[in-house]
Amino acid sequence: MRNILRPFLSSHRSRAHTSRYRAMSSGNGGYTVTVSAPAALAPVPDTASEKSHWVRDGGKGEPRRFVNPWESAYDFTFPEMFKAMMHQKPDTSPPTVNVVKPEFLSSRTGSRALRAIWLGHACYYVEFPSGIRVLFDPVFEDRCSPVSWFGHKRFTRRPCDISDIPLIDCVVISHSHYDHLSHPSVLEIQKHHPSAQFFVPKGLKKWFAECGIPNAVELDWWEDADLTLSKQTTDATLASSEKTTMTVRISCLPCQHTSARTPFDKASTLWASWSVSSGGKSVYFAGDTGYRAVPQLPQGVDDWGADLAHLPVCPAFKQIGEHRGPFDLGLIPIGAYMPRHVLSPLHSNPYDSVEIFKDTQCKRAMAIHWGTWAVAEESVLEPPQLLKRALAKSGLAETGVFDICDIGESREF
């Protein structure tokens, strides 16, 4: 039975706090699915209520579009971006990144650890020790494009199909770009996992409703929701009844990016990073983000050198670490950063990524946003090489702190 979820009030934290919304389902092994506002508000920065990332008509009401409200951001126009990106693309000839078949836990009680499986690009499947299963930014198509015959094509095969994933309770979407939000993929998830709840940034609920998916909750930056799965089990022989409950806290958090699905709807929906916590374990999903805007420089100039140390960095990540950290695991982007002067406001290079890792107070991290589509100019194997240098520059171990892995590989934390 499809879930029916009334709109989540995301305009004011006080209204969200006092409201409760339920979505019932017989799926997910007979669990009842409930989405609610948290009983207690999580800490937020003093400036969160200003909604400085909103652009309103007449300065009032709901936003008509969104902006990055920091000095670290720069907004290129679509023609400027298109012109700057019309250059030679990197060689994607194999061998590139190894792909292995994922090993999913077959039951909810299979591990006491936090277990994470990289499914390519920004897509991660996380198995929490509580039993909750969360899928981040699922795109399973061969091309990240509005059509199947044109656009960026995978240079590494997908490790599995959606139908291979045994359980999906929650799907978290960072923003509307095609390499993070796929229409065919979300429909396939709805087909195989009709009880799965989608959590999306503000403005995207309408898109999901138009896709025929009513069970989407949209949140603004610094807003939270609780997803609870509960099941009553009765033993007729012993005349006893036992209730099983699993809860996950979903928190929508800032990042420095943008959104669009056409040249004409830029920034009409919000972009976000996310915190997901359950069973005593927490994950920070950075999604897709820049860290600072770097000017065009002569070739070979280190943009993290002393001469450019004055460049503003996005303050949101230190706020996230202060108010929501520390995190057991960070999923942080390291790729799609060249040409640097164009993409730095939107995408992190590995040096930026390590700073985000430190700012958000992640204990460990895994690299995302690389190894799948050649959407920028750097060599497809350069990001992990630069990551090691960036870790060494920060005095961090090259392995065991902020790692890479094969597509399809699982790690425990």
CSV table of C-alpha atoms in Angstrom, one decimal:
chain,number,residue,atom,x,y,z
A,1,MET,CA,0.0,0.0,0.0
A,2,ARG,CA,1.4,3.4,-0.9
A,3,ASN,CA,2.3,5.8,1.8
A,4,ILE,CA,0.3,8.9,2.2
A,5,LEU,CA,2.3,11.7,3.7
A,6,ARG,CA,0.9,15.2,4.2
A,7,PRO,CA,3.3,18.1,3.6
A,8,PHE,CA,5.9,18.6,6.2
A,9,LEU,CA,5.8,22.2,7.5
A,10,SER,CA,9.3,23.4,6.9
A,11,SER,CA,8.8,27.2,6.9
A,12,HIS,CA,9.0,27.6,10.7
A,13,ARG,CA,10.8,25.4,13.2
A,14,SER,CA,8.1,26.1,15.8
A,15,ARG,CA,5.4,24.8,13.6
A,16,ALA,CA,7.4,21.7,12.6
A,17,HIS,CA,8.1,21.0,16.2
A,18,THR,CA,4.4,20.9,17.2
A,19,SER,CA,3.2,18.9,14.2
A,20,ARG,CA,3.3,15.2,13.7
A,21,TYR,CA,2.8,13.4,10.4
A,22,ARG,CA,2.4,9.7,9.8
A,23,ALA,CA,2.7,7.4,6.8
A,24,MET,CA,1.4,3.9,7.3
A,25,SER,CA,2.5,0.9,5.2
A,26,SER,CA,2.4,-2.9,5.3
A,27,GLY,CA,5.7,-3.0,3.5
A,28,ASN,CA,9.3,-3.3,5.0
A,29,GLY,CA,8.5,-6.6,6.6
A,30,GLY,CA,5.2,-5.5,8.1
A,31,TYR,CA,6.7,-2.4,9.8
A,32,THR,CA,4.5,0.7,10.3
A,33,VAL,CA,6.4,3.8,9.0
A,34,THR,CA,6.0,7.1,10.9
A,35,VAL,CA,7.5,10.4,10.0
A,36,SER,CA,7.4,13.1,12.8
A,37,ALA,CA,9.0,16.3,13.9
A,38,PRO,CA,11.6,15.7,16.7
A,39,ALA,CA,10.3,15.9,20.3
A,40,ALA,CA,13.2,18.2,21.1
A,41,LEU,CA,14.8,20.8,18.8
A,42,ALA,CA,18.4,20.2,17.8
A,43,PRO,CA,20.9,23.0,18.2
A,44,VAL,CA,21.2,25.5,15.4
A,45,PRO,CA,23.3,28.7,14.7
A,46,ASP,CA,21.9,32.0,16.0
A,47,THR,CA,21.5,33.1,12.4
A,48,ALA,CA,19.5,30.1,11.1
A,49,SER,CA,16.2,31.9,11.5
A,50,GLU,CA,17.3,34.7,9.2
A,51,LYS,CA,16.8,32.4,6.1
A,52,SER,CA,19.6,34.3,4.3
A,53,HIS,CA,19.6,31.7,1.6
A,54,TRP,CA,16.0,32.5,0.6
A,55,VAL,CA,15.2,35.0,-2.1
A,56,ARG,CA,11.6,36.1,-1.6
A,57,ASP,CA,9.2,38.2,-3.7
A,58,GLY,CA,8.9,41.6,-2.0
A,59,GLY,CA,11.1,40.3,0.8
A,60,LYS,CA,8.2,38.3,2.3
A,61,GLY,CA,6.6,34.8,2.1
A,62,GLU,CA,8.0,31.6,0.7
A,63,PRO,CA,11.2,31.7,-1.3
A,64,ARG,CA,11.0,31.9,-5.1
A,65,ARG,CA,14.7,30.8,-5.4
A,66,PHE,CA,17.7,30.1,-3.2
A,67,VAL,CA,21.3,31.5,-3.0
A,68,ASN,CA,24.6,30.7,-1.2
A,69,PRO,CA,24.7,33.5,1.3
A,70,TRP,CA,28.5,33.5,1.9
A,71,GLU,CA,31.5,35.4,0.6
A,72,SER,CA,33.0,32.0,-0.3
A,73,ALA,CA,30.5,31.6,-3.1
A,74,TYR,CA,30.4,32.9,-6.6
A,75,ASP,CA,27.4,32.5,-9.0
A,76,PHE,CA,28.4,31.8,-12.6
A,77,THR,CA,25.7,32.1,-15.3
A,78,PHE,CA,24.7,29.1,-17.3
A,79,PRO,CA,26.4,30.5,-20.5
A,80,GLU,CA,29.6,31.3,-18.6
A,81,MET,CA,29.7,27.8,-17.1
A,82,PHE,CA,28.9,26.2,-20.5
A,83,LYS,CA,31.7,28.1,-22.3
A,84,ALA,CA,34.3,27.4,-19.6
A,85,MET,CA,33.6,23.7,-19.7
A,86,MET,CA,33.9,23.2,-23.5
A,87,HIS,CA,37.4,21.6,-23.3
A,88,GLN,CA,39.0,18.3,-23.8
A,89,LYS,CA,37.6,15.6,-21.5
A,90,PRO,CA,39.9,13.2,-19.6
A,91,ASP,CA,40.8,9.7,-20.8
A,92,THR,CA,38.3,7.2,-19.3
A,93,SER,CA,39.8,4.1,-20.9
A,94,PRO,CA,40.1,1.1,-18.5
A,95,PRO,CA,41.6,0.3,-16.1
A,96,THR,CA,40.2,3.0,-13.9
A,97,VAL,CA,38.3,2.2,-10.7
A,98,ASN,CA,37.7,-1.4,-9.6
A,99,VAL,CA,34.1,-2.5,-9.3
A,100,VAL,CA,33.1,-5.4,-7.1
A,101,LYS,CA,29.7,-7.0,-6.3
A,102,PRO,CA,28.2,-5.5,-3.2
A,103,GLU,CA,27.5,-7.7,-0.2
A,104,PHE,CA,24.3,-6.5,1.5
A,105,LEU,CA,23.2,-7.7,4.9
A,106,SER,CA,20.2,-10.0,4.4
A,107,SER,CA,18.5,-9.1,7.7
A,108,ARG,CA,18.2,-6.0,10.0
A,109,THR,CA,20.2,-7.7,12.8
A,110,GLY,CA,23.3,-8.7,10.8
A,111,SER,CA,25.8,-6.2,12.3
A,112,ARG,CA,26.4,-4.1,15.4
A,113,ALA,CA,28.7,-1.8,13.4
A,114,LEU,CA,27.9,1.0,11.1
A,115,ARG,CA,28.3,-0.5,7.6
A,116,ALA,CA,28.6,1.6,4.4
A,117,ILE,CA,28.7,0.5,0.8
A,118,TRP,CA,29.8,2.8,-2.1
A,119,LEU,CA,27.6,2.3,-5.1
A,120,GLY,CA,29.5,4.8,-7.3
A,121,HIS,CA,29.7,8.6,-7.6
A,122,ALA,CA,27.7,10.1,-4.6
A,123,CYS,CA,25.6,7.0,-4.0
A,124,TYR,CA,26.1,5.3,-0.7
A,125,TYR,CA,24.1,2.6,1.0
A,126,VAL,CA,24.4,2.7,4.8
A,127,GLU,CA,23.3,-0.1,7.2
A,128,PHE,CA,22.9,1.3,10.7
A,129,PRO,CA,23.2,-1.0,13.7
A,130,SER,CA,19.6,-0.1,14.7
A,131,GLY,CA,18.5,-2.0,11.6
A,132,ILE,CA,17.6,1.1,9.5
A,133,ARG,CA,18.8,1.1,5.9
A,134,VAL,CA,19.5,4.4,4.1
A,135,LEU,CA,20.3,5.1,0.5
A,136,PHE,CA,22.0,8.4,-0.5
A,137,ASP,CA,21.7,10.1,-4.0
A,138,PRO,CA,20.8,7.0,-6.0
A,139,VAL,CA,21.6,7.2,-9.7
A,140,PHE,CA,21.7,3.8,-11.4
A,141,GLU,CA,21.5,4.9,-15.0
A,142,ASP,CA,24.3,4.6,-17.6
A,143,ARG,CA,24.1,8.4,-18.2
A,144,CYS,CA,23.5,11.2,-15.8
A,145,SER,CA,21.4,13.1,-18.3
A,146,PRO,CA,17.7,14.0,-19.0
A,147,VAL,CA,17.9,11.5,-21.9
A,148,SER,CA,19.4,8.0,-22.3
A,149,TRP,CA,21.2,8.7,-25.5
A,150,PHE,CA,23.2,11.8,-24.7
A,151,GLY,CA,25.2,13.2,-21.8
A,152,HIS,CA,27.9,11.9,-19.5
A,153,LYS,CA,28.2,8.2,-19.7
A,154,ARG,CA,29.6,5.9,-17.0
A,155,PHE,CA,33.2,4.9,-17.4
A,156,THR,CA,32.8,2.3,-14.5
A,157,ARG,CA,29.9,-0.1,-14.6
A,158,ARG,CA,27.2,0.1,-11.9
A,159,PRO,CA,27.9,-2.5,-9.2
A,160,CYS,CA,24.3,-3.7,-8.8
A,161,ASP,CA,20.7,-2.9,-9.7
A,162,ILE,CA,18.1,-1.4,-7.3
A,163,SER,CA,16.3,-4.7,-7.3
A,164,ASP,CA,19.4,-6.3,-5.8
A,165,ILE,CA,19.1,-4.1,-2.6
A,166,PRO,CA,17.2,-6.1,0.0
A,167,LEU,CA,16.0,-3.2,2.2
A,168,ILE,CA,15.6,0.5,1.7
A,169,ASP,CA,13.8,2.5,4.5
A,170,CYS,CA,15.0,6.0,3.7
A,171,VAL,CA,16.3,7.7,0.6
A,172,VAL,CA,18.2,11.0,1.0
A,173,ILE,CA,18.6,13.4,-1.9
A,174,SER,CA,21.1,16.3,-1.8
A,175,HIS,CA,19.9,18.3,-4.8
A,176,SER,CA,18.3,18.1,-8.2
A,177,HIS,CA,21.3,17.7,-10.6
A,178,TYR,CA,21.1,14.6,-12.8
A,179,ASP,CA,24.1,12.9,-11.3
A,180,HIS,CA,22.4,13.0,-7.9
A,181,LEU,CA,18.7,12.8,-8.7
A,182,SER,CA,17.5,10.4,-11.4
A,183,HIS,CA,13.8,10.1,-12.4
A,184,PRO,CA,14.1,6.4,-13.5
A,185,SER,CA,16.0,5.5,-10.3
A,186,VAL,CA,13.5,7.0,-7.9
A,187,LEU,CA,10.7,5.2,-9.8
A,188,GLU,CA,12.5,1.9,-9.6
A,189,ILE,CA,13.0,2.4,-5.8
A,190,GLN,CA,9.3,3.2,-5.5
A,191,LYS,CA,8.5,0.0,-7.4
A,192,HIS,CA,10.7,-2.4,-5.3
A,193,HIS,CA,10.5,-0.5,-2.0
A,194,PRO,CA,7.1,1.3,-1.9
A,195,SER,CA,7.5,2.0,1.8
A,196,ALA,CA,10.8,3.9,1.4
A,197,GLN,CA,10.6,7.5,2.6
A,198,PHE,CA,12.4,10.2,0.6
A,199,PHE,CA,13.9,13.2,2.3
A,200,VAL,CA,14.6,16.1,0.0
A,201,PRO,CA,15.7,19.8,0.2
A,202,LYS,CA,13.0,22.5,0.2
A,203,GLY,CA,11.2,22.8,-3.1
A,204,LEU,CA,11.7,19.3,-4.4
A,205,LYS,CA,8.6,17.7,-2.9
A,206,LYS,CA,6.5,19.0,-5.8
A,207,TRP,CA,8.8,17.2,-8.3
A,208,PHE,CA,8.4,13.9,-6.5
A,209,ALA,CA,4.6,14.4,-6.3
A,210,GLU,CA,4.6,14.9,-10.1
A,211,CYS,CA,6.6,11.7,-10.5
A,212,GLY,CA,3.8,9.9,-8.6
A,213,ILE,CA,5.8,9.6,-5.4
A,214,PRO,CA,3.8,11.0,-2.5
A,215,ASN,CA,6.1,9.8,0.3
A,216,ALA,CA,8.6,12.7,0.2
A,217,VAL,CA,9.4,15.0,3.1
A,218,GLU,CA,11.1,18.3,2.2
A,219,LEU,CA,13.2,20.1,4.7
A,220,ASP,CA,15.0,23.4,4.9
A,221,TRP,CA,18.5,24.0,6.3
A,222,TRP,CA,18.8,23.2,10.0
A,223,GLU,CA,15.5,21.3,10.1
A,224,ASP,CA,15.1,17.8,11.3
A,225,ALA,CA,12.7,14.9,11.1
A,226,ASP,CA,12.4,11.5,12.7
A,227,LEU,CA,11.6,8.3,10.8
A,228,THR,CA,10.4,5.5,12.9
A,229,LEU,CA,9.7,1.9,11.9
A,230,SER,CA,7.6,-0.1,14.4
A,231,LYS,CA,6.1,-3.6,14.4
A,232,GLN,CA,4.0,-5.5,16.9
A,233,THR,CA,4.9,-9.2,17.0
A,234,THR,CA,2.5,-11.7,18.7
A,235,ASP,CA,3.4,-15.2,19.9
A,236,ALA,CA,0.1,-17.0,20.1
A,237,THR,CA,1.8,-20.0,21.9
A,238,LEU,CA,3.1,-17.9,24.7
A,239,ALA,CA,0.2,-15.4,24.6
A,240,SER,CA,2.7,-12.6,24.5
A,241,SER,CA,3.3,-9.5,22.4
A,242,GLU,CA,6.5,-7.6,21.6
A,243,LYS,CA,7.0,-4.3,19.9
A,244,THR,CA,10.1,-3.6,17.8
A,245,THR,CA,11.0,0.0,17.1
A,246,MET,CA,13.7,1.6,15.0
A,247,THR,CA,14.2,5.3,14.7
A,248,VAL,CA,16.5,7.5,12.5
A,249,ARG,CA,17.0,11.2,12.8
A,250,ILE,CA,17.3,13.0,9.5
A,251,SER,CA,18.8,16.5,9.5
A,252,CYS,CA,19.0,18.9,6.5
A,253,LEU,CA,22.1,21.0,6.7
A,254,PRO,CA,23.8,23.7,4.5
A,255,CYS,CA,26.3,23.3,1.7
A,256,GLN,CA,27.7,25.5,-1.0
A,257,HIS,CA,26.2,24.4,-4.4
A,258,THR,CA,23.2,25.1,-6.6
A,259,SER,CA,20.4,23.2,-8.4
A,260,ALA,CA,18.9,22.9,-11.8
A,261,ARG,CA,17.3,20.3,-14.2
A,262,THR,CA,17.1,22.7,-17.1
A,263,PRO,CA,18.9,26.0,-18.1
A,264,PHE,CA,15.8,27.8,-16.9
A,265,ASP,CA,15.2,26.6,-13.3
A,266,LYS,CA,18.5,27.2,-11.7
A,267,ALA,CA,18.3,27.6,-7.9
A,268,SER,CA,14.5,27.1,-7.8
A,269,THR,CA,14.9,24.2,-5.4
A,270,LEU,CA,17.4,24.0,-2.5
A,271,TRP,CA,20.6,22.0,-2.2
A,272,ALA,CA,21.7,20.5,1.1
A,273,SER,CA,24.1,18.3,3.0
A,274,TRP,CA,22.6,15.9,5.6
A,275,SER,CA,23.1,14.3,8.9
A,276,VAL,CA,21.6,10.8,9.5
A,277,SER,CA,21.8,9.3,13.0
A,278,SER,CA,20.5,6.0,14.3
A,279,GLY,CA,21.4,3.3,16.8
A,280,GLY,CA,24.1,5.5,18.4
A,281,LYS,CA,25.9,6.0,15.0
A,282,SER,CA,25.9,9.2,12.9
A,283,VAL,CA,26.7,9.9,9.2
A,284,TYR,CA,27.4,13.2,7.6
A,285,PHE,CA,26.6,13.2,3.9
A,286,ALA,CA,28.1,16.3,2.2
A,287,GLY,CA,26.4,15.5,-1.1
A,288,ASP,CA,27.9,18.0,-3.6
A,289,THR,CA,29.6,21.2,-2.4
A,290,GLY,CA,32.3,23.8,-2.9
A,291,TYR,CA,34.3,25.3,0.0
A,292,ARG,CA,35.6,28.5,-1.5
A,293,ALA,CA,35.8,30.4,-4.8
A,294,VAL,CA,39.3,30.4,-6.3
A,295,PRO,CA,40.2,32.9,-9.1
A,296,GLN,CA,41.8,31.9,-12.4
A,297,LEU,CA,45.5,31.3,-11.8
A,298,PRO,CA,48.5,30.6,-13.8
A,299,GLN,CA,49.1,26.8,-14.3
A,300,GLY,CA,51.0,25.3,-11.4
A,301,VAL,CA,50.1,27.8,-8.8
A,302,ASP,CA,49.0,26.2,-5.5
A,303,ASP,CA,45.6,27.8,-4.7
A,304,TRP,CA,46.1,26.6,-1.1
A,305,GLY,CA,49.4,28.4,-0.8
A,306,ALA,CA,50.1,31.3,1.5
A,307,ASP,CA,49.4,34.0,-1.1
A,308,LEU,CA,45.7,32.8,-1.3
A,309,ALA,CA,45.2,32.0,2.3
A,310,HIS,CA,43.0,35.1,2.6
A,311,LEU,CA,40.2,33.6,0.3
A,312,PRO,CA,37.0,33.2,2.3
A,313,VAL,CA,35.9,29.7,3.1
A,314,CYS,CA,32.3,28.5,3.6
A,315,PRO,CA,31.5,29.0,7.3
A,316,ALA,CA,28.6,26.5,7.3
A,317,PHE,CA,30.8,23.4,7.8
A,318,LYS,CA,32.3,24.7,11.1
A,319,GLN,CA,28.7,25.5,12.2
A,320,ILE,CA,27.7,21.9,11.3
A,321,GLY,CA,30.6,20.5,13.3
A,322,GLU,CA,29.9,22.7,16.2
A,323,HIS,CA,26.1,22.1,16.4
A,324,ARG,CA,25.7,18.6,15.0
A,325,GLY,CA,29.1,16.9,15.2
A,326,PRO,CA,31.1,14.9,15.8
A,327,PHE,CA,30.1,12.3,13.2
A,328,ASP,CA,31.2,8.6,13.1
A,329,LEU,CA,31.4,8.8,9.3
A,330,GLY,CA,31.6,11.5,6.7
A,331,LEU,CA,30.8,10.9,3.0
A,332,ILE,CA,32.6,13.8,1.4
A,333,PRO,CA,33.1,14.7,-2.3
A,334,ILE,CA,36.6,14.8,-3.7
A,335,GLY,CA,36.2,15.0,-7.5
A,336,ALA,CA,34.9,17.1,-10.5
A,337,TYR,CA,36.9,20.3,-9.7
A,338,MET,CA,38.6,21.3,-12.9
A,339,PRO,CA,38.7,24.0,-14.3
A,340,ARG,CA,39.2,25.1,-10.8
A,341,HIS,CA,38.3,28.8,-11.2
A,342,VAL,CA,34.9,27.8,-12.5
A,343,LEU,CA,34.1,24.8,-10.4
A,344,SER,CA,35.6,25.7,-7.0
A,345,PRO,CA,32.5,27.5,-5.8
A,346,LEU,CA,30.5,24.4,-6.5
A,347,HIS,CA,32.8,21.4,-6.1
A,348,SER,CA,35.6,20.5,-3.7
A,349,ASN,CA,39.0,19.4,-4.6
A,350,PRO,CA,40.7,17.0,-2.2
A,351,TYR,CA,42.4,19.9,-0.3
A,352,ASP,CA,39.0,21.5,0.2
A,353,SER,CA,37.5,18.1,1.2
A,354,VAL,CA,40.0,17.6,4.0
A,355,GLU,CA,39.1,21.0,5.4
A,356,ILE,CA,35.4,20.0,5.3
A,357,PHE,CA,36.3,16.8,7.0
A,358,LYS,CA,38.0,18.7,9.8
A,359,ASP,CA,35.4,21.5,10.1
A,360,THR,CA,32.5,19.0,10.4
A,361,GLN,CA,34.3,17.0,13.0
A,362,CYS,CA,34.0,13.6,11.3
A,363,LYS,CA,36.0,10.8,12.9
A,364,ARG,CA,36.4,9.0,9.7
A,365,ALA,CA,35.4,9.7,6.1
A,366,MET,CA,35.0,8.0,2.7
A,367,ALA,CA,35.4,9.8,-0.6
A,368,ILE,CA,32.5,10.3,-2.9
A,369,HIS,CA,31.8,12.2,-6.2
A,370,TRP,CA,34.5,10.6,-8.3
A,371,GLY,CA,35.2,7.4,-10.3
A,372,THR,CA,31.9,7.2,-12.2
A,373,TRP,CA,31.2,10.0,-14.6
A,374,ALA,CA,33.8,12.3,-16.2
A,375,VAL,CA,32.0,15.5,-15.5
A,376,ALA,CA,35.1,17.7,-15.3
A,377,GLU,CA,38.6,18.0,-16.7
A,378,GLU,CA,40.9,16.4,-14.2
A,379,SER,CA,42.2,12.9,-14.8
A,380,VAL,CA,39.7,10.4,-13.5
A,381,LEU,CA,42.3,8.9,-11.1
A,382,GLU,CA,43.7,12.2,-9.9
A,383,PRO,CA,41.3,12.8,-7.0
A,384,PRO,CA,42.5,9.9,-4.8
A,385,GLN,CA,46.2,10.9,-5.5
A,386,LEU,CA,45.6,14.5,-4.4
A,387,LEU,CA,43.6,13.3,-1.4
A,388,LYS,CA,46.7,11.5,0.0
A,389,ARG,CA,48.7,14.7,-0.5
A,390,ALA,CA,46.0,16.8,1.2
A,391,LEU,CA,45.9,14.5,4.2
A,392,ALA,CA,49.7,14.6,4.6
A,393,LYS,CA,49.6,18.4,4.4
A,394,SER,CA,47.1,18.4,7.3
A,395,GLY,CA,49.2,16.0,9.3
A,396,LEU,CA,46.7,13.2,8.9
A,397,ALA,CA,47.4,9.5,8.1
A,398,GLU,CA,47.1,8.7,4.4
A,399,THR,CA,45.0,5.6,5.2
A,400,GLY,CA,42.5,4.8,7.9
A,401,VAL,CA,41.1,8.4,8.3
A,402,PHE,CA,39.8,9.6,5.0
A,403,ASP,CA,39.8,6.7,2.6
A,404,ILE,CA,38.8,5.6,-0.9
A,405,CYS,CA,37.5,2.2,-1.8
A,406,ASP,CA,36.3,0.1,-4.7
A,407,ILE,CA,32.9,0.7,-6.1
A,408,GLY,CA,30.7,-1.9,-4.4
A,409,GLU,CA,33.0,-2.3,-1.5
A,410,SER,CA,31.7,-2.2,2.1
A,411,ARG,CA,33.5,-0.8,5.2
A,412,GLU,CA,32.6,-0.9,8.9
A,413,PHE,CA,32.8,2.0,11.3
